[in-house]
Tab-separated table of C-alpha atoms and ligand atoms in Angstrom:
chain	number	residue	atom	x	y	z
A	1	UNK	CA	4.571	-50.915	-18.692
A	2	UNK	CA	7.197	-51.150	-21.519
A	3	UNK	CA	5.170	-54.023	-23.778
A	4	UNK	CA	7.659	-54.350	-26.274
A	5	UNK	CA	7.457	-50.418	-27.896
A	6	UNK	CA	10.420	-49.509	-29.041
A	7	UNK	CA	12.337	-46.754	-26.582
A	8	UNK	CA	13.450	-44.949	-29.376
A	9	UNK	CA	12.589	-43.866	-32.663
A	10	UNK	CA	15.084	-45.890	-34.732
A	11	UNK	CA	16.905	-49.164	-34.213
A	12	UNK	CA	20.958	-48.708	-33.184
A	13	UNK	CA	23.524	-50.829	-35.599
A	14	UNK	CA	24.845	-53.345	-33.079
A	15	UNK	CA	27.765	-55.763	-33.565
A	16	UNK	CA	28.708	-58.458	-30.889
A	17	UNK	CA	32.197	-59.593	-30.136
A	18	UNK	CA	32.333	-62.887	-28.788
A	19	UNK	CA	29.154	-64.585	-27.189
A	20	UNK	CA	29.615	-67.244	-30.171
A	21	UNK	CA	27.452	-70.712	-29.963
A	22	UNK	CA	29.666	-72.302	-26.942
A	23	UNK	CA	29.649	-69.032	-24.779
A	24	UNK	CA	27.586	-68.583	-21.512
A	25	UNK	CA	26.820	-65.525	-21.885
A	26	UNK	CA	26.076	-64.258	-25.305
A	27	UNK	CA	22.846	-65.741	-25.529
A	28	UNK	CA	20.842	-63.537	-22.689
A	29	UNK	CA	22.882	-60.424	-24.815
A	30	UNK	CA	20.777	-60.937	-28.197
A	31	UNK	CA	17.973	-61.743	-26.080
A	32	UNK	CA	17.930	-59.134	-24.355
A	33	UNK	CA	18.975	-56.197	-26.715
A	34	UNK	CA	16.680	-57.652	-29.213
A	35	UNK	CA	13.860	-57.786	-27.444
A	36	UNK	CA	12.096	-54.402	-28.125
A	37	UNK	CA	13.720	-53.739	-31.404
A	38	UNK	CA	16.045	-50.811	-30.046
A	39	UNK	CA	18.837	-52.563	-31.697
A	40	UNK	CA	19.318	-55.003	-35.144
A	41	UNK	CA	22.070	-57.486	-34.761
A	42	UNK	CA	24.194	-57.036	-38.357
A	43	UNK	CA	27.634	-58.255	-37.573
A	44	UNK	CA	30.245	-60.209	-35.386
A	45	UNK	CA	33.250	-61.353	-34.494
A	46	UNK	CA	31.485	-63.905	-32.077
A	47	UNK	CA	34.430	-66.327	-31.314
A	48	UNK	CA	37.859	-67.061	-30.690
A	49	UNK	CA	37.570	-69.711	-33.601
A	50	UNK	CA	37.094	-67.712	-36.589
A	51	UNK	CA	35.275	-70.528	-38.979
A	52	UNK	CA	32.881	-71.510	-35.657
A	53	UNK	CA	32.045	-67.639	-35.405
A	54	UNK	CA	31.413	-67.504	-39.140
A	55	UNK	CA	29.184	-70.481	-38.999
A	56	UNK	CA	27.198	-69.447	-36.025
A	57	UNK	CA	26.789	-65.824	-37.107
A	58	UNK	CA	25.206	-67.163	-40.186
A	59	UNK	CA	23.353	-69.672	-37.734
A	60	UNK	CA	21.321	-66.612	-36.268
A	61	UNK	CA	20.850	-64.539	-39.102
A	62	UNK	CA	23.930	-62.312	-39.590
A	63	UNK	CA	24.972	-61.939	-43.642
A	64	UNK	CA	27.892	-64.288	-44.281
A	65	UNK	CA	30.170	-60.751	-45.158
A	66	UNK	CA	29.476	-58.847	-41.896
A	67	UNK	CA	30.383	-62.284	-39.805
A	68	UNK	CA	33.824	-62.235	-38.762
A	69	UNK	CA	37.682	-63.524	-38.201
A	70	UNK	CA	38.221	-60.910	-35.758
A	71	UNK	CA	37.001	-57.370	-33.916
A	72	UNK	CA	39.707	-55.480	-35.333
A	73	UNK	CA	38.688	-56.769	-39.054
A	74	UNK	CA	34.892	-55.753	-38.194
A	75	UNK	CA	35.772	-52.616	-36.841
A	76	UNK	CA	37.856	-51.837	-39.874
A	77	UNK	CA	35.469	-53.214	-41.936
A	78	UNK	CA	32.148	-52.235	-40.639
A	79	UNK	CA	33.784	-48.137	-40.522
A	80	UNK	CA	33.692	-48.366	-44.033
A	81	UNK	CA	30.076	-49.163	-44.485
A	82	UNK	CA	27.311	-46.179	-44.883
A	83	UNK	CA	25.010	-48.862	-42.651
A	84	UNK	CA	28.229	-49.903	-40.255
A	85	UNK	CA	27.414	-50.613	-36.533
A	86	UNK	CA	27.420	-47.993	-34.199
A	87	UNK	CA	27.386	-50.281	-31.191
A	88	UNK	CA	28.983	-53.162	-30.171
A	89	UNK	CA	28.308	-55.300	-26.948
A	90	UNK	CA	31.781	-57.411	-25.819
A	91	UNK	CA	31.062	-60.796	-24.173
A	92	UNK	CA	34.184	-62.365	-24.071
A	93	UNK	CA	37.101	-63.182	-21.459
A	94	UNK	CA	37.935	-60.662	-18.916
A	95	UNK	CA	41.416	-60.130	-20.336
A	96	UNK	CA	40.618	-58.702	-23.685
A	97	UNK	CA	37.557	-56.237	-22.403
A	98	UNK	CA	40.004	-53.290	-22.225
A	99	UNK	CA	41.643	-53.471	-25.393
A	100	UNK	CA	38.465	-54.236	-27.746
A	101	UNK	CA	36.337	-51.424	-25.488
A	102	UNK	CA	39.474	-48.946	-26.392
A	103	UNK	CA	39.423	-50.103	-30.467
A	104	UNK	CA	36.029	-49.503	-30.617
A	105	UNK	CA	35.680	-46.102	-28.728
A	106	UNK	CA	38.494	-45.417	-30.845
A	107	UNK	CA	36.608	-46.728	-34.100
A	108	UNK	CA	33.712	-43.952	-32.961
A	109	UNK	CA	31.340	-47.053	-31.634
A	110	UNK	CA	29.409	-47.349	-28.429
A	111	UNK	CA	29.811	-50.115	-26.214
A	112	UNK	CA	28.245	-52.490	-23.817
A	113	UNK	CA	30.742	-54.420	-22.172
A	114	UNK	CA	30.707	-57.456	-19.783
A	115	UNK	CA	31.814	-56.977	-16.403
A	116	UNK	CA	34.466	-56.589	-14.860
A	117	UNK	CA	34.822	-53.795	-17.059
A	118	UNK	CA	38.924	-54.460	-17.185
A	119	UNK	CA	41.637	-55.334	-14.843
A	120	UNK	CA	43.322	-52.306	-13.666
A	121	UNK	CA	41.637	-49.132	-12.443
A	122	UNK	CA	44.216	-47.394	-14.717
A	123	UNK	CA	42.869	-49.290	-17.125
A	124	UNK	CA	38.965	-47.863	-16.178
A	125	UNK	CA	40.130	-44.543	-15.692
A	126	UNK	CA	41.213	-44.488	-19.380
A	127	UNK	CA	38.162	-45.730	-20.806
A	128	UNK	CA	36.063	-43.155	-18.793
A	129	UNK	CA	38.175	-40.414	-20.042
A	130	UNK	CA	37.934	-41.507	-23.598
A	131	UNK	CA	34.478	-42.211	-23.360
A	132	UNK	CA	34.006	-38.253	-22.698
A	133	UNK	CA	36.514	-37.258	-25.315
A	134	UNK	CA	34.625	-39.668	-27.990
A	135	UNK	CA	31.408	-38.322	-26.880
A	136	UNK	CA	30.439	-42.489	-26.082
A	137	UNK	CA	28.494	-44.679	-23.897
A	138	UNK	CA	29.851	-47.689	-22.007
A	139	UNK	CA	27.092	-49.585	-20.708
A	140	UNK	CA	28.104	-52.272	-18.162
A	141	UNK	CA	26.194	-55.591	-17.764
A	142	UNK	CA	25.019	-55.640	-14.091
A	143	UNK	CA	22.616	-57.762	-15.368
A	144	UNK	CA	20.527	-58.377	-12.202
A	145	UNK	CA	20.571	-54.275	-11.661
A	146	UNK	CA	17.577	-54.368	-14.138
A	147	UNK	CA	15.407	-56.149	-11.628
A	148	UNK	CA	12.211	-53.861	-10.973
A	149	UNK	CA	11.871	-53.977	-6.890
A	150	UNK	CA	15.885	-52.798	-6.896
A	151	UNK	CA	14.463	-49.654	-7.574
A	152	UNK	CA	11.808	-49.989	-5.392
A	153	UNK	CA	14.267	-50.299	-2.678
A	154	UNK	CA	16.544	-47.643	-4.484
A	155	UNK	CA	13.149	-45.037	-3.654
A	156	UNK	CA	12.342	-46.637	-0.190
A	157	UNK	CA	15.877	-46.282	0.942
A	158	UNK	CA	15.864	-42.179	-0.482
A	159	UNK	CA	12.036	-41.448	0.985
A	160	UNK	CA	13.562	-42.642	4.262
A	161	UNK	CA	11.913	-45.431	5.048
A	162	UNK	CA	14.646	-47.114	6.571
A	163	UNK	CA	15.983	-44.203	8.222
A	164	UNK	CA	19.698	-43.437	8.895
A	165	UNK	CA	21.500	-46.664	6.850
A	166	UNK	CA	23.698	-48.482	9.175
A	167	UNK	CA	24.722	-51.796	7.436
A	168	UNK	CA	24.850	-53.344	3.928
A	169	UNK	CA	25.448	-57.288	3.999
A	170	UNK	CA	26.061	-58.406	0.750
A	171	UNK	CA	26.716	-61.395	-0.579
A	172	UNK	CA	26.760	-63.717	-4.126
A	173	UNK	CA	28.378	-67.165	-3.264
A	174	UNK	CA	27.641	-70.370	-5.028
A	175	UNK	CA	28.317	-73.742	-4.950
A	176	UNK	CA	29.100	-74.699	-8.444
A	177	UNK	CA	33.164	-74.825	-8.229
A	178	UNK	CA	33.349	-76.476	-4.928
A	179	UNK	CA	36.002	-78.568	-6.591
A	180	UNK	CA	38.164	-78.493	-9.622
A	181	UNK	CA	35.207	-78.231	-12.436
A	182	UNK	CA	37.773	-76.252	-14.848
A	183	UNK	CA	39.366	-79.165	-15.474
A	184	UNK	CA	36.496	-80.350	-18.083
A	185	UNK	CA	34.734	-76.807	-18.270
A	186	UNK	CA	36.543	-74.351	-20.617
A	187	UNK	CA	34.302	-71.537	-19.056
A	188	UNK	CA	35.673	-72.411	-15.552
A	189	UNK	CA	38.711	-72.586	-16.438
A	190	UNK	CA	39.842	-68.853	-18.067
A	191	UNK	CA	38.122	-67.515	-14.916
A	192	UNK	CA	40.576	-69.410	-12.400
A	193	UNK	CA	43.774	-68.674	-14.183
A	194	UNK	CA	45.042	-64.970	-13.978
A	195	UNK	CA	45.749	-64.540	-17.668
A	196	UNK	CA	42.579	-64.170	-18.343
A	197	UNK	CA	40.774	-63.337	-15.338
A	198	UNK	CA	42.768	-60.700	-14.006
A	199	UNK	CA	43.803	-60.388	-10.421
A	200	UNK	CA	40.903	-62.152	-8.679
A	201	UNK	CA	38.488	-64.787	-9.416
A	202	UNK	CA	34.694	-64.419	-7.311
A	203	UNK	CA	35.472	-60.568	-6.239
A	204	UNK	CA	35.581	-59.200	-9.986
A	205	UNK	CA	33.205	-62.443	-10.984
A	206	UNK	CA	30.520	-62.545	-8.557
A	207	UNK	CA	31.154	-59.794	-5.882
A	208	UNK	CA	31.128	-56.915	-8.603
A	209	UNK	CA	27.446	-57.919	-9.044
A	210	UNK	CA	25.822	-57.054	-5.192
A	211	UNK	CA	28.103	-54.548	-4.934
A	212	UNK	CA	26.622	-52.718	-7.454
A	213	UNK	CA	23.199	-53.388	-6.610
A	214	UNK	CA	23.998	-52.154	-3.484
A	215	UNK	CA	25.326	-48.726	-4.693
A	216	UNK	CA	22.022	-48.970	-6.967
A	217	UNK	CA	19.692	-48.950	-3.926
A	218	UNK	CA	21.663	-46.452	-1.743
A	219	UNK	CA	23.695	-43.881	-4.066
A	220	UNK	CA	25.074	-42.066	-1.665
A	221	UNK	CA	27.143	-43.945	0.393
A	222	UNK	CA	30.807	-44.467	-0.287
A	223	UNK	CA	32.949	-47.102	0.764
A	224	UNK	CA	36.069	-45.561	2.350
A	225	UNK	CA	37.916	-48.165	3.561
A	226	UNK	CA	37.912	-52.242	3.431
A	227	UNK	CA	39.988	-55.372	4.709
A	228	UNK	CA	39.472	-58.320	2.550
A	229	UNK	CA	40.719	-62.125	3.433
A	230	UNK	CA	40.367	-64.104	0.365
A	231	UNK	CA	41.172	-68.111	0.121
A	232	UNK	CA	42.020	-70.412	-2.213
A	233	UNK	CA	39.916	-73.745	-0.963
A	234	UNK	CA	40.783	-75.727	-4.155
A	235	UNK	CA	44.482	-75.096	-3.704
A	236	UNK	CA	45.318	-75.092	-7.808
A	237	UNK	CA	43.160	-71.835	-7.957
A	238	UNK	CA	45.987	-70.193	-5.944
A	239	UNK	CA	46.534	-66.986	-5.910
A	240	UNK	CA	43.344	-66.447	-7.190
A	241	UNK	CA	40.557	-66.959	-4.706
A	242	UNK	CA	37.420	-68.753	-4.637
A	243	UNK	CA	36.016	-67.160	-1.280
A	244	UNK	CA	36.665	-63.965	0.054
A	245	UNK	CA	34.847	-61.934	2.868
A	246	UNK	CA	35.365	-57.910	2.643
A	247	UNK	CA	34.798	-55.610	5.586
A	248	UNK	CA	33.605	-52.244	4.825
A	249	UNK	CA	33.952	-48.746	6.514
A	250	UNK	CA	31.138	-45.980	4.571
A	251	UNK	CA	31.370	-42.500	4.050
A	252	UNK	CA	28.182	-42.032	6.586
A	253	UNK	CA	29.419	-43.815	9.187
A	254	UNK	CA	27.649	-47.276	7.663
A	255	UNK	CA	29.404	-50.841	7.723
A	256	UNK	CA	28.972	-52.980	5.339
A	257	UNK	CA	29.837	-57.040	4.272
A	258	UNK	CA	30.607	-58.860	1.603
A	259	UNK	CA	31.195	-62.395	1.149
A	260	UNK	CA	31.720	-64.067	-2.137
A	261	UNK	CA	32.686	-67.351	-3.377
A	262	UNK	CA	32.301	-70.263	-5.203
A	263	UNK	CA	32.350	-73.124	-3.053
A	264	UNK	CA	29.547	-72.320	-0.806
A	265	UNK	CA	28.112	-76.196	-1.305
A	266	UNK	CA	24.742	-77.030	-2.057
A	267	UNK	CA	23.692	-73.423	-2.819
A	268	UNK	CA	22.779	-72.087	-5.927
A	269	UNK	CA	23.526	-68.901	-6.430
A	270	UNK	CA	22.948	-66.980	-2.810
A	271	UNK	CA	23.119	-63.592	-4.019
A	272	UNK	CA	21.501	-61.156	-1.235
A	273	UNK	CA	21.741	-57.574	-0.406
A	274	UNK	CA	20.335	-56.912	2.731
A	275	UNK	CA	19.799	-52.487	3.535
A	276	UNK	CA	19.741	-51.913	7.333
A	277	UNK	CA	18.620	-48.904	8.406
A	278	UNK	CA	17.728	-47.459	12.300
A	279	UNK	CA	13.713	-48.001	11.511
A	280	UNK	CA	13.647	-50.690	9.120
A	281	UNK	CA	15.349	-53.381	6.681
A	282	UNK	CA	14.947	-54.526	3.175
A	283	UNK	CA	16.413	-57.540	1.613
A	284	UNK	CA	16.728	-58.397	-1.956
A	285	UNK	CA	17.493	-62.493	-3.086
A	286	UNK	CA	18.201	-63.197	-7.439
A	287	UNK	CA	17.088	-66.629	-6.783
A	288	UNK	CA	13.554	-65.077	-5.570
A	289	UNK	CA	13.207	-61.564	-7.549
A	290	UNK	CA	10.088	-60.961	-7.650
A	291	UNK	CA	9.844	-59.847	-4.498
A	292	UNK	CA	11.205	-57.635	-2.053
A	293	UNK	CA	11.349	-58.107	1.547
A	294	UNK	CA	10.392	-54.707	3.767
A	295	UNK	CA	11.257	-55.583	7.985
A	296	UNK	CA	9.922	-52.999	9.983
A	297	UNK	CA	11.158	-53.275	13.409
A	298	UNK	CA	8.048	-54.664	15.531
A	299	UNK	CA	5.713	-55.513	13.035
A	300	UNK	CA	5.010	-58.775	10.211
A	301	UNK	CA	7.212	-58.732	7.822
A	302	UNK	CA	6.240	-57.054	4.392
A	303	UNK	CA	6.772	-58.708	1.185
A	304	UNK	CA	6.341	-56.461	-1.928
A	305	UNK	CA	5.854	-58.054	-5.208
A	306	UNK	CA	6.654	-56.930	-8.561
A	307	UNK	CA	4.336	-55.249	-11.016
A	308	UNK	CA	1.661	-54.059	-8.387
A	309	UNK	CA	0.134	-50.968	-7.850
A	310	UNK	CA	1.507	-49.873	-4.559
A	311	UNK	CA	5.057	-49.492	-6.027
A	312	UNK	CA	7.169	-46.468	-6.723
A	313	UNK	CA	6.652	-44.895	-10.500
A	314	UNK	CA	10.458	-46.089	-10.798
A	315	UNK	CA	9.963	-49.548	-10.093
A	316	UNK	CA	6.619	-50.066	-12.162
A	317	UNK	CA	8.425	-48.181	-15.702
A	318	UNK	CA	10.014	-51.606	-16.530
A	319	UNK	CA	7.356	-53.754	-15.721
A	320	UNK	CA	6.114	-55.725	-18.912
A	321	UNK	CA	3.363	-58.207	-17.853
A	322	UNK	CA	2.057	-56.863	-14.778
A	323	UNK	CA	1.552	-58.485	-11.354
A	324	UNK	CA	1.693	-62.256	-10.412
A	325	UNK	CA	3.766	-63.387	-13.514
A	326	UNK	CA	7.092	-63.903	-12.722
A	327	UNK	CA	9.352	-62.007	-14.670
A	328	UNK	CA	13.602	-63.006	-14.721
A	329	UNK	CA	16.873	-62.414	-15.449
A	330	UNK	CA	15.910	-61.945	-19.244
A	331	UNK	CA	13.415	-59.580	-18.464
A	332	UNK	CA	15.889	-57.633	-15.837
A	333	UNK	CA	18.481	-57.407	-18.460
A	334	UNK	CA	16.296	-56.644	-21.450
A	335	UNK	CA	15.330	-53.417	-19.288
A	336	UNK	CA	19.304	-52.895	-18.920
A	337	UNK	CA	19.912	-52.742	-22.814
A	338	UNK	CA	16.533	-50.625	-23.623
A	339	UNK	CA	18.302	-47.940	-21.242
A	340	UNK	CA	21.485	-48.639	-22.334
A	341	UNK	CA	19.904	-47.203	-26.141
A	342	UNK	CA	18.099	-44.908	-24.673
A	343	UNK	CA	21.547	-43.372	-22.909
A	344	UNK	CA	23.182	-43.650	-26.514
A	345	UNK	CA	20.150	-42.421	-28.337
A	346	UNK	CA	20.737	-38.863	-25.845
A	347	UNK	CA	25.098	-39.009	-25.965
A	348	UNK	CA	24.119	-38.703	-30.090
A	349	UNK	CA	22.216	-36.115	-29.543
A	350	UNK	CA	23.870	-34.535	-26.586
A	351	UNK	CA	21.340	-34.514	-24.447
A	352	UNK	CA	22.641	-33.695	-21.145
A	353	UNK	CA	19.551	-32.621	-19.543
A	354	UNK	CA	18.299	-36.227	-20.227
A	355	UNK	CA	21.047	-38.186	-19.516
A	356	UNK	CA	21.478	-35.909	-15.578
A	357	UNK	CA	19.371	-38.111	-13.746
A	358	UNK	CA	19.117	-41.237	-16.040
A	359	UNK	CA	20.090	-44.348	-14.210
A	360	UNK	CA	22.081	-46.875	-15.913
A	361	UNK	CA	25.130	-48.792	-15.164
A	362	UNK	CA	27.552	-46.849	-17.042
A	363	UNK	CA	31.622	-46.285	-17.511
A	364	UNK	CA	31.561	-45.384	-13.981
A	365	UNK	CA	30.133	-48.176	-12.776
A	366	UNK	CA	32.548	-50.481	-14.381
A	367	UNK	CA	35.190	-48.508	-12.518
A	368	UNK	CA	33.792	-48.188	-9.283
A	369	UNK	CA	33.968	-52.149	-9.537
A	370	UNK	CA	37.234	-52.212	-11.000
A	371	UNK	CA	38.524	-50.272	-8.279
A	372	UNK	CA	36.842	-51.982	-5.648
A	373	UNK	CA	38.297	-55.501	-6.446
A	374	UNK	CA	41.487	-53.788	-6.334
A	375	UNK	CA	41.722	-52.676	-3.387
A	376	UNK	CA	40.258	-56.445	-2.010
A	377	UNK	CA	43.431	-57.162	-3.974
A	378	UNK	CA	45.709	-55.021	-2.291
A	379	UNK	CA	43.965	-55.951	1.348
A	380	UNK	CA	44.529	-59.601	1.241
A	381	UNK	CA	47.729	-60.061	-0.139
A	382	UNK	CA	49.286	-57.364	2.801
A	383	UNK	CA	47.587	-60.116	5.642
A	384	UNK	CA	43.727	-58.577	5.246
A	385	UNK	CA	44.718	-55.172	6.361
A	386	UNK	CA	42.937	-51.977	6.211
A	387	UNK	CA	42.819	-50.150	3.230
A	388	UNK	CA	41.820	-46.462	2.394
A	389	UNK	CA	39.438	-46.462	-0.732
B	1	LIG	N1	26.837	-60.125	-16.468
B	1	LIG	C1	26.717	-61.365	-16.053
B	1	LIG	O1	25.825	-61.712	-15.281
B	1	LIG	C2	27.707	-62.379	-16.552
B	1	LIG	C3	27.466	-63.759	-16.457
B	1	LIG	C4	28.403	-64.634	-17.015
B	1	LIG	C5	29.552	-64.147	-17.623
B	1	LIG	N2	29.768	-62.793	-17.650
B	1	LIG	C6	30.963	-62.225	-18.270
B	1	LIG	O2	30.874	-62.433	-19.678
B	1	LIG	C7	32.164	-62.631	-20.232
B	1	LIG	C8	32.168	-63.938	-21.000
B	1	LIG	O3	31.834	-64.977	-20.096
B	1	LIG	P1	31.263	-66.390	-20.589
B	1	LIG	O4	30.910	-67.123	-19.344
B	1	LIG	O5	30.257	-66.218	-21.644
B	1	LIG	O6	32.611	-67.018	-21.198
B	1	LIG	P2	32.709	-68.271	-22.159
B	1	LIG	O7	34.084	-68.785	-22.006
B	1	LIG	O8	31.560	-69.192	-21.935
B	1	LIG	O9	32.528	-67.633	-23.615
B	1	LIG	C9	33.454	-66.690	-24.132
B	1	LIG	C10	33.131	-66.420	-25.603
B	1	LIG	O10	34.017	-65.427	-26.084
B	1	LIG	C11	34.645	-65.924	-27.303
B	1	LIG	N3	35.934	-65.259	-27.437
B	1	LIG	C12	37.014	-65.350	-26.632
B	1	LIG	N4	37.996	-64.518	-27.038
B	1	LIG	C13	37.506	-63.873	-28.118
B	1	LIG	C14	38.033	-62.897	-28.998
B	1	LIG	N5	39.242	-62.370	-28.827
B	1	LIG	N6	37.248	-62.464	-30.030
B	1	LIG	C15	36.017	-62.961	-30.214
B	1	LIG	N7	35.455	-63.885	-29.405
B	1	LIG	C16	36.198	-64.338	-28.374
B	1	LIG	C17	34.687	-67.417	-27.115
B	1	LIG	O11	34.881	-68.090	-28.343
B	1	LIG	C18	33.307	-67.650	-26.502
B	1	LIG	O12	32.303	-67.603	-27.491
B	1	LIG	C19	33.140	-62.586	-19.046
B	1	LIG	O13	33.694	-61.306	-18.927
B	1	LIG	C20	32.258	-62.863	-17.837
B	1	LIG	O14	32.742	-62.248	-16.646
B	1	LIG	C21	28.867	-61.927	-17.140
């Protein structure tokens, strides 16, 4: 049980760019790498309107000289400081991940970053290798990755218990842009125009999310080839899509499904991943995830529930209130940024035989994503062909 100690024996210098008072996002980011004191918020460049990010910076406790115009002035700025940041989380619009995640590598700083990581896997493949030549950490917010029974599955899945995997249906499709809501929401509407989304709206948005879960629970398996159809049901979204379904060929022989979008009516957020195996299935749900469903071919269905005894070691270490008491999204992503310091803590001190086997969604990760969408990309627009991954 983690009950708030701190995972490491100091607290990391963190900066935020972006996340400022209007944001979505930036909130569950403070919350959640403030939460067991591995990091002190001292500076940032938290909005696209330099006198709003002053004001809220100051708002939430930042000094009034550490809050501001820009990331390149705080990097700048900040490097000069004996007690400068040394990490930065980036929670702004897709378009500008790569170049502030390259200025701050570059300015010696780790780095959480939103996902998708960047646009291009060109793009990824840079920041991975610069990541190894600065000797940095890219953490990657696959926020719902945190959630405990994941892991649970993540050890069912490698003791066997489902046997030999045969299909992965995933899936993370809403209901909330079923019609034109970017024309009054300014947080809709960077992610339907390609300037700032990138090439694809709910793959990089939404898909990114299950898929990684997925590769969470079952490591192994690598997709090898897809066919994506993606459409554009509120026709001013075009090219970008706001539904897709993905077909997908694994390394072992496994299939696996993805459908994402953002006009599945009425539902609220519908993200699933669903392990088949040739004894057994397990199903994970974020609007339920607590609990982890565990099919056995012939017998009642199993529901396991966070926090209790009969859990895997893995899948108890992040617990932090036990059994019965729902824990959340918070709680999932707090557990994300404790690792994340906890990964930077070790790259400081290169500690490679700690960081072999530690699990956290990482450079890599962001790539993997990155690369996925695409190759979606690539599918649709050639007629939802086959594509070698
Ligand atoms: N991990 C998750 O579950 C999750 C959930 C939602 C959003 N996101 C991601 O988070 C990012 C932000 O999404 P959001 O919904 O919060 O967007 P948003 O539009 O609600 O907020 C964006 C924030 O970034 C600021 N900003 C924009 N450009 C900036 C710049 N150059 N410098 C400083 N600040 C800048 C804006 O002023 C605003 O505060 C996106 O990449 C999105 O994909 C991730």
């Amino acid at each position: 049980m983690i009950n708030g100690m701190k995972a490491l024996n100091r607290s990391l210098r963190w900066g935020m760019v972006g996340g400022g008072g209007t944001s979505q996002i930036g909130y569950i980011h403070r919350s959640a790498a403030l939460r067991d004191s591995n990091f002190t918020l001292l500076a940032g460049a938290f909005d696209i309107d330099a006198e709003r990010g002053r004001a809220f910076g100051q708002s939430i406790g930042v000094a009034a000289d550490r809050c501001y115009s820009d990331y390149e002035t705080m990097f700048a700025a900040e490097a000069q400081r004996e007690d400068g940041i040394e990490v930065v989380s980036i929670a702004t619009p897709n378009n500008t991940h790569f170049p502030i995640c390259r200025a701050a590598l570059n300015a010696g700083l780790h780095v959480v970053c939103e996902k998708p990581l960047c646009f291009t896997a060109a793009e990824a493949d840079e920041l991975e290798q610069l990541c190894a030549e600065k000797n940095k950490v890219i953490g990657v917010t696959y926020g719902y990755a945190g959630h405990q029974l994941i892991h649970q599955a993540r050890e069912m899945i490698a003791a066997g218990q489902l046997g030999d995997i045969r299909i992965i249906n995933m899936q993370f499709a809403h209901g909330f842009h079923h019609e034109a809501v970017e024309l009054e929401n300014a947080s809709t509407r960077w992610r339907v125009d390609p300037r700032f989304v990138g090439p694809s709206y709910v793959l990089g948005d939404l898909a990114t999310h299950p898929l990684f879960i997925a590769e969470t629970m079952v490591p192994d398996l690598q997709v090898t080839r897809l066919l994506c159809s993606r459409q554009s049901f509120v026709q001013s979204r075009a090219p970008l899509e706001d539904n897709a379904f993905v077909l997908m060929e694994y390394n072992n022989g496994a299939v696996g499904t993805m459908w994402a979008s953002a006009v599945n009516c009425g539902s609220m957020h519908g993200q699933k991943v669903r392990v088949i195996g040739s004894k057994a299935s397990l199903e994970w749900w974020d609007e339920q995830p607590n609990q982890l469903r565990y099919e056995v071919q012939g017998e009642p269905v199993r529901i396991l529930e966070r926090g209790m005894g009969y859990l895997a070691a893995s899948a108890l270490a992040d617990d932090r209130i036990g059994g019965g008491h729902p824990e959340g999204l918070f709680e999932a992503w707090s557990n994300l940024y404790r690792r994340f310091a906890q990964a930077m803590d070790a790259t400081d001190r290169d500690d490679s035989a700690f960081l072999q086997d530690f699990w956290y969604p990482g450079v890599h990760a962001g790539l993997t994503g990155v690369r996925w969408v695409e190759k979606c990309v690539a599918s649709a627009d050639a007629g939802a062909v086959w594509v070698d991954c």
